[in-house]
Amino acid sequence: MISRMGEAPSRRGTLAERLKWLMDNRHPDGTGPSNADEVAERSKDIAAQRGGPTVSHQTVHNIKGEKVSNPGLDTLVALASVFKVTVGYLLGETDLPSREQKSAPGPQADAGTSLRPSAVSLAARLNHLFDVVHPRGRGPYTDEEIAQAVSARGSDISASGIAALRAGTWDDPTSKQLQGLAEVFGVPVPYFFDDGIAAKVTADLTLLNAFKEAGARKVALRAVAEMDEDALTALVPVIEHLGKAGKRQRM
């Protein structure tokens, strides 16, 4: 059971602030705040039990002390497994769910068991973005084009690095590289490691591209003209969502 004191930092906080809160609050009952050595040992225990990455005490200390602000995905996954939160929370993509902030009897759900994408799934998700996210009238972006676009956003990555991610021979990009890739392709960062979000984004992109191929404007106008008021009310947020997704696709 996990104890709680104070409020967790929101997505506006820094990685250091989130880690400090977790170390102060997410520890077994009957013990005090965790230190870097304890976090490292817990990551080793988890890895021994079910596999996965570990984090060193020095890395924990450096992140907490704001000496490291751009850790790799393996480090984030190891920390998420230790504290039973999502990688998205550590990255500031999501707030800590309210149900996780409250103490409750019984074991907490283990949010770290399926956080680590395999190299195959990470590569597959990135390759899918290459396949479907590009302007009409041209083929997919090249590795070099995406590398330049990500680097222009402040997170250096080479074309060979992009190629390695796509081939599945490298699966530990930094948090900023993941954020840069997500921004370039117009998807949320958890797309790369959260199965549920990946499925939803994939469905949205598939629908959006189907509309493009079908000459969506004519099809949509004809269909909308035949809808009743209730159906139109339900359709408005969908159209708005897809409109935003379309804008994000344009680099």
PDB file of C-alpha atoms in Angstrom:
ATOM      1  CA  MET A   1       0.000   0.000   0.000  1.00  0.00           C
ATOM      2  CA  ILE A   2       1.284   3.427  -0.887  1.00  0.00           C
ATOM      3  CA  SER A   3       1.083   6.405   1.435  1.00  0.00           C
ATOM      4  CA  ARG A   4       0.414   9.969   0.428  1.00  0.00           C
ATOM      5  CA  MET A   5       1.325  13.432   1.734  1.00  0.00           C
ATOM      6  CA  GLY A   6       0.635  16.710  -0.032  1.00  0.00           C
ATOM      7  CA  GLU A   7      -0.483  17.284  -3.597  1.00  0.00           C
ATOM      8  CA  ALA A   8       1.296  15.782  -6.582  1.00  0.00           C
ATOM      9  CA  PRO A   9       2.812  18.267  -9.053  1.00  0.00           C
ATOM     10  CA  SER A  10       0.639  18.841 -12.098  1.00  0.00           C
ATOM     11  CA  ARG A  11       1.814  18.546 -15.686  1.00  0.00           C
ATOM     12  CA  ARG A  12       3.155  22.089 -15.339  1.00  0.00           C
ATOM     13  CA  GLY A  13       5.762  20.888 -12.879  1.00  0.00           C
ATOM     14  CA  THR A  14       9.235  19.654 -13.759  1.00  0.00           C
ATOM     15  CA  LEU A  15      10.495  16.091 -13.852  1.00  0.00           C
ATOM     16  CA  ALA A  16      12.578  16.858 -10.761  1.00  0.00           C
ATOM     17  CA  GLU A  17       9.491  18.067  -8.892  1.00  0.00           C
ATOM     18  CA  ARG A  18       7.526  14.963  -9.833  1.00  0.00           C
ATOM     19  CA  LEU A  19      10.325  12.636  -8.792  1.00  0.00           C
ATOM     20  CA  LYS A  20      10.818  14.443  -5.496  1.00  0.00           C
ATOM     21  CA  TRP A  21       7.090  14.183  -4.728  1.00  0.00           C
ATOM     22  CA  LEU A  22       7.087  10.483  -5.580  1.00  0.00           C
ATOM     23  CA  MET A  23      10.124   9.831  -3.397  1.00  0.00           C
ATOM     24  CA  ASP A  24       8.515  11.727  -0.515  1.00  0.00           C
ATOM     25  CA  ASN A  25       5.057  10.183  -0.869  1.00  0.00           C
ATOM     26  CA  ARG A  26       5.114   6.942  -2.846  1.00  0.00           C
ATOM     27  CA  HIS A  27       6.753   4.562  -0.401  1.00  0.00           C
ATOM     28  CA  PRO A  28       5.542   1.509   1.533  1.00  0.00           C
ATOM     29  CA  ASP A  29       3.584   2.292   4.695  1.00  0.00           C
ATOM     30  CA  GLY A  30       5.696   2.393   7.790  1.00  0.00           C
ATOM     31  CA  THR A  31       8.728   3.823   6.034  1.00  0.00           C
ATOM     32  CA  GLY A  32       9.860   7.366   5.458  1.00  0.00           C
ATOM     33  CA  PRO A  33      10.655   9.136   2.198  1.00  0.00           C
ATOM     34  CA  SER A  34      12.759   7.113  -0.222  1.00  0.00           C
ATOM     35  CA  ASN A  35      16.340   8.003  -1.027  1.00  0.00           C
ATOM     36  CA  ALA A  36      18.180   7.430  -4.293  1.00  0.00           C
ATOM     37  CA  ASP A  37      19.752   4.157  -3.141  1.00  0.00           C
ATOM     38  CA  GLU A  38      16.354   2.723  -2.170  1.00  0.00           C
ATOM     39  CA  VAL A  39      14.806   3.690  -5.494  1.00  0.00           C
ATOM     40  CA  ALA A  40      17.682   2.035  -7.347  1.00  0.00           C
ATOM     41  CA  GLU A  41      17.374  -1.148  -5.256  1.00  0.00           C
ATOM     42  CA  ARG A  42      13.617  -1.311  -5.830  1.00  0.00           C
ATOM     43  CA  SER A  43      14.155  -0.984  -9.587  1.00  0.00           C
ATOM     44  CA  LYS A  44      16.581  -3.922  -9.443  1.00  0.00           C
ATOM     45  CA  ASP A  45      14.078  -6.019  -7.483  1.00  0.00           C
ATOM     46  CA  ILE A  46      11.335  -5.278 -10.025  1.00  0.00           C
ATOM     47  CA  ALA A  47      13.652  -6.109 -12.935  1.00  0.00           C
ATOM     48  CA  ALA A  48      14.642  -9.386 -11.259  1.00  0.00           C
ATOM     49  CA  GLN A  49      10.996 -10.356 -10.788  1.00  0.00           C
ATOM     50  CA  ARG A  50       9.601  -9.519 -14.198  1.00  0.00           C
ATOM     51  CA  GLY A  51      12.365  -8.066 -16.329  1.00  0.00           C
ATOM     52  CA  GLY A  52      12.692  -4.524 -17.571  1.00  0.00           C
ATOM     53  CA  PRO A  53      15.165  -1.683 -17.155  1.00  0.00           C
ATOM     54  CA  THR A  54      16.749  -0.450 -13.940  1.00  0.00           C
ATOM     55  CA  VAL A  55      17.887   2.970 -12.768  1.00  0.00           C
ATOM     56  CA  SER A  56      21.070   3.761 -10.853  1.00  0.00           C
ATOM     57  CA  HIS A  57      21.132   5.715  -7.602  1.00  0.00           C
ATOM     58  CA  GLN A  58      23.315   8.347  -9.290  1.00  0.00           C
ATOM     59  CA  THR A  59      20.759   8.865 -12.054  1.00  0.00           C
ATOM     60  CA  VAL A  60      17.961   9.223  -9.489  1.00  0.00           C
ATOM     61  CA  HIS A  61      20.076  11.718  -7.548  1.00  0.00           C
ATOM     62  CA  ASN A  62      20.892  13.674 -10.710  1.00  0.00           C
ATOM     63  CA  ILE A  63      17.278  13.880 -11.870  1.00  0.00           C
ATOM     64  CA  LYS A  64      16.059  14.937  -8.443  1.00  0.00           C
ATOM     65  CA  GLY A  65      18.818  17.543  -8.264  1.00  0.00           C
ATOM     66  CA  GLU A  66      17.947  18.846 -11.765  1.00  0.00           C
ATOM     67  CA  LYS A  67      21.341  17.845 -13.121  1.00  0.00           C
ATOM     68  CA  VAL A  68      19.575  15.552 -15.600  1.00  0.00           C
ATOM     69  CA  SER A  69      16.374  16.761 -17.240  1.00  0.00           C
ATOM     70  CA  ASN A  70      16.371  14.614 -20.377  1.00  0.00           C
ATOM     71  CA  PRO A  71      16.653  10.950 -19.331  1.00  0.00           C
ATOM     72  CA  GLY A  72      16.192   8.046 -21.685  1.00  0.00           C
ATOM     73  CA  LEU A  73      13.004   6.040 -22.011  1.00  0.00           C
ATOM     74  CA  ASP A  74      14.498   3.115 -20.054  1.00  0.00           C
ATOM     75  CA  THR A  75      15.133   5.384 -17.076  1.00  0.00           C
ATOM     76  CA  LEU A  76      11.591   6.740 -17.183  1.00  0.00           C
ATOM     77  CA  VAL A  77      10.135   3.243 -17.401  1.00  0.00           C
ATOM     78  CA  ALA A  78      12.222   2.066 -14.446  1.00  0.00           C
ATOM     79  CA  LEU A  79      11.058   5.014 -12.319  1.00  0.00           C
ATOM     80  CA  ALA A  80       7.442   4.541 -13.389  1.00  0.00           C
ATOM     81  CA  SER A  81       7.620   0.890 -12.371  1.00  0.00           C
ATOM     82  CA  VAL A  82       9.087   1.707  -8.964  1.00  0.00           C
ATOM     83  CA  PHE A  83       6.446   4.308  -8.120  1.00  0.00           C
ATOM     84  CA  LYS A  84       3.559   2.643 -10.009  1.00  0.00           C
ATOM     85  CA  VAL A  85       2.735   5.642 -12.157  1.00  0.00           C
ATOM     86  CA  THR A  86       2.683   6.107 -15.909  1.00  0.00           C
ATOM     87  CA  VAL A  87       5.551   7.359 -18.031  1.00  0.00           C
ATOM     88  CA  GLY A  88       3.120  10.017 -19.224  1.00  0.00           C
ATOM     89  CA  TYR A  89       2.959  11.476 -15.709  1.00  0.00           C
ATOM     90  CA  LEU A  90       6.752  11.638 -15.447  1.00  0.00           C
ATOM     91  CA  LEU A  91       6.882  13.399 -18.814  1.00  0.00           C
ATOM     92  CA  GLY A  92       4.249  15.916 -17.782  1.00  0.00           C
ATOM     93  CA  GLU A  93       1.799  14.661 -20.392  1.00  0.00           C
ATOM     94  CA  THR A  94      -0.849  13.721 -17.830  1.00  0.00           C
ATOM     95  CA  ASP A  95      -1.710  14.571 -14.248  1.00  0.00           C
ATOM     96  CA  LEU A  96      -1.535  11.863 -11.622  1.00  0.00           C
ATOM     97  CA  PRO A  97      -5.049  10.340 -11.567  1.00  0.00           C
ATOM     98  CA  SER A  98      -6.966  11.296  -8.442  1.00  0.00           C
ATOM     99  CA  ARG A  99      -7.624   7.658  -7.593  1.00  0.00           C
ATOM    100  CA  GLU A 100      -3.857   7.104  -7.389  1.00  0.00           C
ATOM    101  CA  GLN A 101      -3.344  10.065  -5.076  1.00  0.00           C
ATOM    102  CA  LYS A 102      -5.576   8.619  -2.350  1.00  0.00           C
ATOM    103  CA  SER A 103      -4.534   5.990   0.141  1.00  0.00           C
ATOM    104  CA  ALA A 104      -6.752   2.934   0.051  1.00  0.00           C
ATOM    105  CA  PRO A 105      -6.635  -0.498   1.607  1.00  0.00           C
ATOM    106  CA  GLY A 106      -5.209  -3.295  -0.461  1.00  0.00           C
ATOM    107  CA  PRO A 107      -2.446  -3.266  -3.066  1.00  0.00           C
ATOM    108  CA  GLN A 108      -2.251  -0.506  -5.619  1.00  0.00           C
ATOM    109  CA  ALA A 109      -2.665  -1.418  -9.262  1.00  0.00           C
ATOM    110  CA  ASP A 110       0.745  -1.938 -10.762  1.00  0.00           C
ATOM    111  CA  ALA A 111       0.940   0.693 -13.482  1.00  0.00           C
ATOM    112  CA  GLY A 112       4.508  -0.247 -14.338  1.00  0.00           C
ATOM    113  CA  THR A 113       3.980  -3.767 -15.605  1.00  0.00           C
ATOM    114  CA  SER A 114       3.262  -2.886 -19.223  1.00  0.00           C
ATOM    115  CA  LEU A 115       4.897   0.510 -19.622  1.00  0.00           C
ATOM    116  CA  ARG A 116       7.904  -0.561 -21.634  1.00  0.00           C
ATOM    117  CA  PRO A 117       7.251  -0.888 -25.345  1.00  0.00           C
ATOM    118  CA  SER A 118       9.297  -3.508 -27.101  1.00  0.00           C
ATOM    119  CA  ALA A 119      11.662  -2.303 -29.779  1.00  0.00           C
ATOM    120  CA  VAL A 120       9.283  -3.903 -32.274  1.00  0.00           C
ATOM    121  CA  SER A 121       6.208  -1.986 -31.091  1.00  0.00           C
ATOM    122  CA  LEU A 122       8.090   1.315 -30.814  1.00  0.00           C
ATOM    123  CA  ALA A 123       9.428   0.834 -34.334  1.00  0.00           C
ATOM    124  CA  ALA A 124       6.012  -0.200 -35.641  1.00  0.00           C
ATOM    125  CA  ARG A 125       4.324   2.872 -34.180  1.00  0.00           C
ATOM    126  CA  LEU A 126       6.952   5.210 -35.592  1.00  0.00           C
ATOM    127  CA  ASN A 127       6.805   3.535 -39.001  1.00  0.00           C
ATOM    128  CA  HIS A 128       3.026   3.873 -38.999  1.00  0.00           C
ATOM    129  CA  LEU A 129       3.404   7.627 -38.516  1.00  0.00           C
ATOM    130  CA  PHE A 130       5.822   7.761 -41.441  1.00  0.00           C
ATOM    131  CA  ASP A 131       3.284   5.899 -43.567  1.00  0.00           C
ATOM    132  CA  VAL A 132       0.216   8.028 -42.823  1.00  0.00           C
ATOM    133  CA  VAL A 133       1.358  11.484 -41.676  1.00  0.00           C
ATOM    134  CA  HIS A 134       2.496  13.465 -44.684  1.00  0.00           C
ATOM    135  CA  PRO A 135       0.939  16.017 -47.032  1.00  0.00           C
ATOM    136  CA  ARG A 136      -1.207  14.876 -49.910  1.00  0.00           C
ATOM    137  CA  GLY A 137       0.593  14.713 -53.194  1.00  0.00           C
ATOM    138  CA  ARG A 138       3.912  13.470 -51.866  1.00  0.00           C
ATOM    139  CA  GLY A 139       5.286  10.316 -50.324  1.00  0.00           C
ATOM    140  CA  PRO A 140       6.385   9.768 -46.720  1.00  0.00           C
ATOM    141  CA  TYR A 141       8.972  11.999 -45.118  1.00  0.00           C
ATOM    142  CA  THR A 142      12.549  10.761 -45.155  1.00  0.00           C
ATOM    143  CA  ASP A 143      14.558   9.947 -42.048  1.00  0.00           C
ATOM    144  CA  GLU A 144      16.661  13.026 -42.750  1.00  0.00           C
ATOM    145  CA  GLU A 145      13.622  15.314 -42.953  1.00  0.00           C
ATOM    146  CA  ILE A 146      12.243  14.071 -39.634  1.00  0.00           C
ATOM    147  CA  ALA A 147      15.658  14.259 -37.978  1.00  0.00           C
ATOM    148  CA  GLN A 148      16.008  17.884 -39.075  1.00  0.00           C
ATOM    149  CA  ALA A 149      12.486  18.728 -37.888  1.00  0.00           C
ATOM    150  CA  VAL A 150      13.055  17.145 -34.462  1.00  0.00           C
ATOM    151  CA  SER A 151      16.473  18.789 -34.099  1.00  0.00           C
ATOM    152  CA  ALA A 152      14.952  22.164 -35.004  1.00  0.00           C
ATOM    153  CA  ARG A 153      12.707  21.752 -31.966  1.00  0.00           C
ATOM    154  CA  GLY A 154      15.694  21.590 -29.654  1.00  0.00           C
ATOM    155  CA  SER A 155      16.347  17.855 -29.411  1.00  0.00           C
ATOM    156  CA  ASP A 156      19.224  16.724 -31.595  1.00  0.00           C
ATOM    157  CA  ILE A 157      18.794  13.417 -33.376  1.00  0.00           C
ATOM    158  CA  SER A 158      20.443  12.118 -36.519  1.00  0.00           C
ATOM    159  CA  ALA A 159      18.944  10.461 -39.558  1.00  0.00           C
ATOM    160  CA  SER A 160      20.786   7.295 -38.554  1.00  0.00           C
ATOM    161  CA  GLY A 161      19.143   7.528 -35.122  1.00  0.00           C
ATOM    162  CA  ILE A 162      15.710   7.756 -36.740  1.00  0.00           C
ATOM    163  CA  ALA A 163      16.587   4.786 -38.952  1.00  0.00           C
ATOM    164  CA  ALA A 164      17.662   2.772 -35.895  1.00  0.00           C
ATOM    165  CA  LEU A 165      14.388   3.537 -34.109  1.00  0.00           C
ATOM    166  CA  ARG A 166      12.438   2.463 -37.187  1.00  0.00           C
ATOM    167  CA  ALA A 167      14.474  -0.730 -37.531  1.00  0.00           C
ATOM    168  CA  GLY A 168      14.057  -1.612 -33.856  1.00  0.00           C
ATOM    169  CA  THR A 169      17.803  -1.692 -33.234  1.00  0.00           C
ATOM    170  CA  TRP A 170      17.599   1.265 -30.831  1.00  0.00           C
ATOM    171  CA  ASP A 171      14.751   1.652 -28.358  1.00  0.00           C
ATOM    172  CA  ASP A 172      15.980   4.097 -25.729  1.00  0.00           C
ATOM    173  CA  PRO A 173      15.483   7.635 -27.082  1.00  0.00           C
ATOM    174  CA  THR A 174      15.585  10.497 -24.609  1.00  0.00           C
ATOM    175  CA  SER A 175      12.422  12.105 -23.327  1.00  0.00           C
ATOM    176  CA  LYS A 176      13.069  15.216 -25.437  1.00  0.00           C
ATOM    177  CA  GLN A 177      13.616  13.124 -28.555  1.00  0.00           C
ATOM    178  CA  LEU A 178      10.289  11.391 -27.950  1.00  0.00           C
ATOM    179  CA  GLN A 179       8.623  14.751 -27.388  1.00  0.00           C
ATOM    180  CA  GLY A 180      10.181  16.108 -30.566  1.00  0.00           C
ATOM    181  CA  LEU A 181       8.976  13.142 -32.611  1.00  0.00           C
ATOM    182  CA  ALA A 182       5.489  13.471 -31.136  1.00  0.00           C
ATOM    183  CA  GLU A 183       5.364  17.181 -31.934  1.00  0.00           C
ATOM    184  CA  VAL A 184       6.568  16.709 -35.503  1.00  0.00           C
ATOM    185  CA  PHE A 185       3.957  14.034 -36.219  1.00  0.00           C
ATOM    186  CA  GLY A 186       1.213  15.735 -34.194  1.00  0.00           C
ATOM    187  CA  VAL A 187       0.569  12.908 -31.733  1.00  0.00           C
ATOM    188  CA  PRO A 188       0.700  12.782 -27.919  1.00  0.00           C
ATOM    189  CA  VAL A 189       3.949  11.455 -26.470  1.00  0.00           C
ATOM    190  CA  PRO A 190       2.233   8.448 -24.793  1.00  0.00           C
ATOM    191  CA  TYR A 191       1.377   7.203 -28.295  1.00  0.00           C
ATOM    192  CA  PHE A 192       4.817   5.612 -28.326  1.00  0.00           C
ATOM    193  CA  PHE A 193       4.380   3.534 -25.158  1.00  0.00           C
ATOM    194  CA  ASP A 194       0.691   3.438 -24.196  1.00  0.00           C
ATOM    195  CA  ASP A 195      -1.328   0.781 -26.044  1.00  0.00           C
ATOM    196  CA  GLY A 196      -4.683   2.468 -25.426  1.00  0.00           C
ATOM    197  CA  ILE A 197      -3.573   5.884 -26.632  1.00  0.00           C
ATOM    198  CA  ALA A 198      -1.750   4.332 -29.594  1.00  0.00           C
ATOM    199  CA  ALA A 199      -4.932   2.535 -30.656  1.00  0.00           C
ATOM    200  CA  LYS A 200      -7.005   5.726 -30.414  1.00  0.00           C
ATOM    201  CA  VAL A 201      -4.471   7.822 -32.325  1.00  0.00           C
ATOM    202  CA  THR A 202      -4.174   5.143 -35.001  1.00  0.00           C
ATOM    203  CA  ALA A 203      -7.953   5.067 -35.399  1.00  0.00           C
ATOM    204  CA  ASP A 204      -8.091   8.870 -35.672  1.00  0.00           C
ATOM    205  CA  LEU A 205      -5.334   8.958 -38.275  1.00  0.00           C
ATOM    206  CA  THR A 206      -6.938   6.161 -40.267  1.00  0.00           C
ATOM    207  CA  LEU A 207     -10.277   7.961 -40.288  1.00  0.00           C
ATOM    208  CA  LEU A 208      -8.683  11.276 -41.197  1.00  0.00           C
ATOM    209  CA  ASN A 209      -6.788   9.772 -44.111  1.00  0.00           C
ATOM    210  CA  ALA A 210      -9.879   7.916 -45.296  1.00  0.00           C
ATOM    211  CA  PHE A 211     -11.737  11.231 -45.449  1.00  0.00           C
ATOM    212  CA  LYS A 212      -8.899  12.752 -47.436  1.00  0.00           C
ATOM    213  CA  GLU A 213      -8.871   9.923 -49.937  1.00  0.00           C
ATOM    214  CA  ALA A 214     -12.651   9.999 -50.349  1.00  0.00           C
ATOM    215  CA  GLY A 215     -12.869  13.678 -51.104  1.00  0.00           C
ATOM    216  CA  ALA A 216     -14.124  14.250 -47.592  1.00  0.00           C
ATOM    217  CA  ARG A 217     -15.513  17.735 -47.986  1.00  0.00           C
ATOM    218  CA  LYS A 218     -18.187  16.715 -50.480  1.00  0.00           C
ATOM    219  CA  VAL A 219     -18.990  13.473 -48.679  1.00  0.00           C
ATOM    220  CA  ALA A 220     -19.257  15.192 -45.300  1.00  0.00           C
ATOM    221  CA  LEU A 221     -21.480  18.028 -46.501  1.00  0.00           C
ATOM    222  CA  ARG A 222     -23.898  15.623 -48.150  1.00  0.00           C
ATOM    223  CA  ALA A 223     -24.019  13.414 -45.050  1.00  0.00           C
ATOM    224  CA  VAL A 224     -24.440  16.333 -42.647  1.00  0.00           C
ATOM    225  CA  ALA A 225     -27.385  17.678 -44.607  1.00  0.00           C
ATOM    226  CA  GLU A 226     -29.276  14.460 -43.882  1.00  0.00           C
ATOM    227  CA  MET A 227     -28.606  14.361 -40.113  1.00  0.00           C
ATOM    228  CA  ASP A 228     -31.080  15.262 -37.384  1.00  0.00           C
ATOM    229  CA  GLU A 229     -30.229  17.725 -34.613  1.00  0.00           C
ATOM    230  CA  ASP A 230     -29.141  15.087 -32.073  1.00  0.00           C
ATOM    231  CA  ALA A 231     -26.749  13.505 -34.550  1.00  0.00           C
ATOM    232  CA  LEU A 232     -25.281  16.896 -35.449  1.00  0.00           C
ATOM    233  CA  THR A 233     -24.746  17.703 -31.768  1.00  0.00           C
ATOM    234  CA  ALA A 234     -22.839  14.442 -31.318  1.00  0.00           C
ATOM    235  CA  LEU A 235     -20.791  15.035 -34.479  1.00  0.00           C
ATOM    236  CA  VAL A 236     -19.487  18.524 -33.631  1.00  0.00           C
ATOM    237  CA  PRO A 237     -16.783  17.456 -31.123  1.00  0.00           C
ATOM    238  CA  VAL A 238     -15.628  14.705 -33.495  1.00  0.00           C
ATOM    239  CA  ILE A 239     -15.204  17.207 -36.332  1.00  0.00           C
ATOM    240  CA  GLU A 240     -13.336  19.599 -34.043  1.00  0.00           C
ATOM    241  CA  HIS A 241     -11.037  16.799 -32.865  1.00  0.00           C
ATOM    242  CA  LEU A 242     -10.251  15.670 -36.405  1.00  0.00           C
ATOM    243  CA  GLY A 243      -9.692  19.260 -37.468  1.00  0.00           C
ATOM    244  CA  LYS A 244      -7.055  19.671 -34.786  1.00  0.00           C
ATOM    245  CA  ALA A 245      -5.462  16.369 -35.785  1.00  0.00           C
ATOM    246  CA  GLY A 246      -5.299  17.560 -39.379  1.00  0.00           C
ATOM    247  CA  LYS A 247      -3.548  20.767 -38.387  1.00  0.00           C
ATOM    248  CA  ARG A 248      -1.010  18.803 -36.331  1.00  0.00           C
ATOM    249  CA  GLN A 249      -0.207  16.675 -39.355  1.00  0.00           C
ATOM    250  CA  ARG A 250       1.042  19.711 -41.281  1.00  0.00           C
ATOM    251  CA  MET A 251       4.654  20.229 -40.209  1.00  0.00           C
TER     252      MET A 251
END
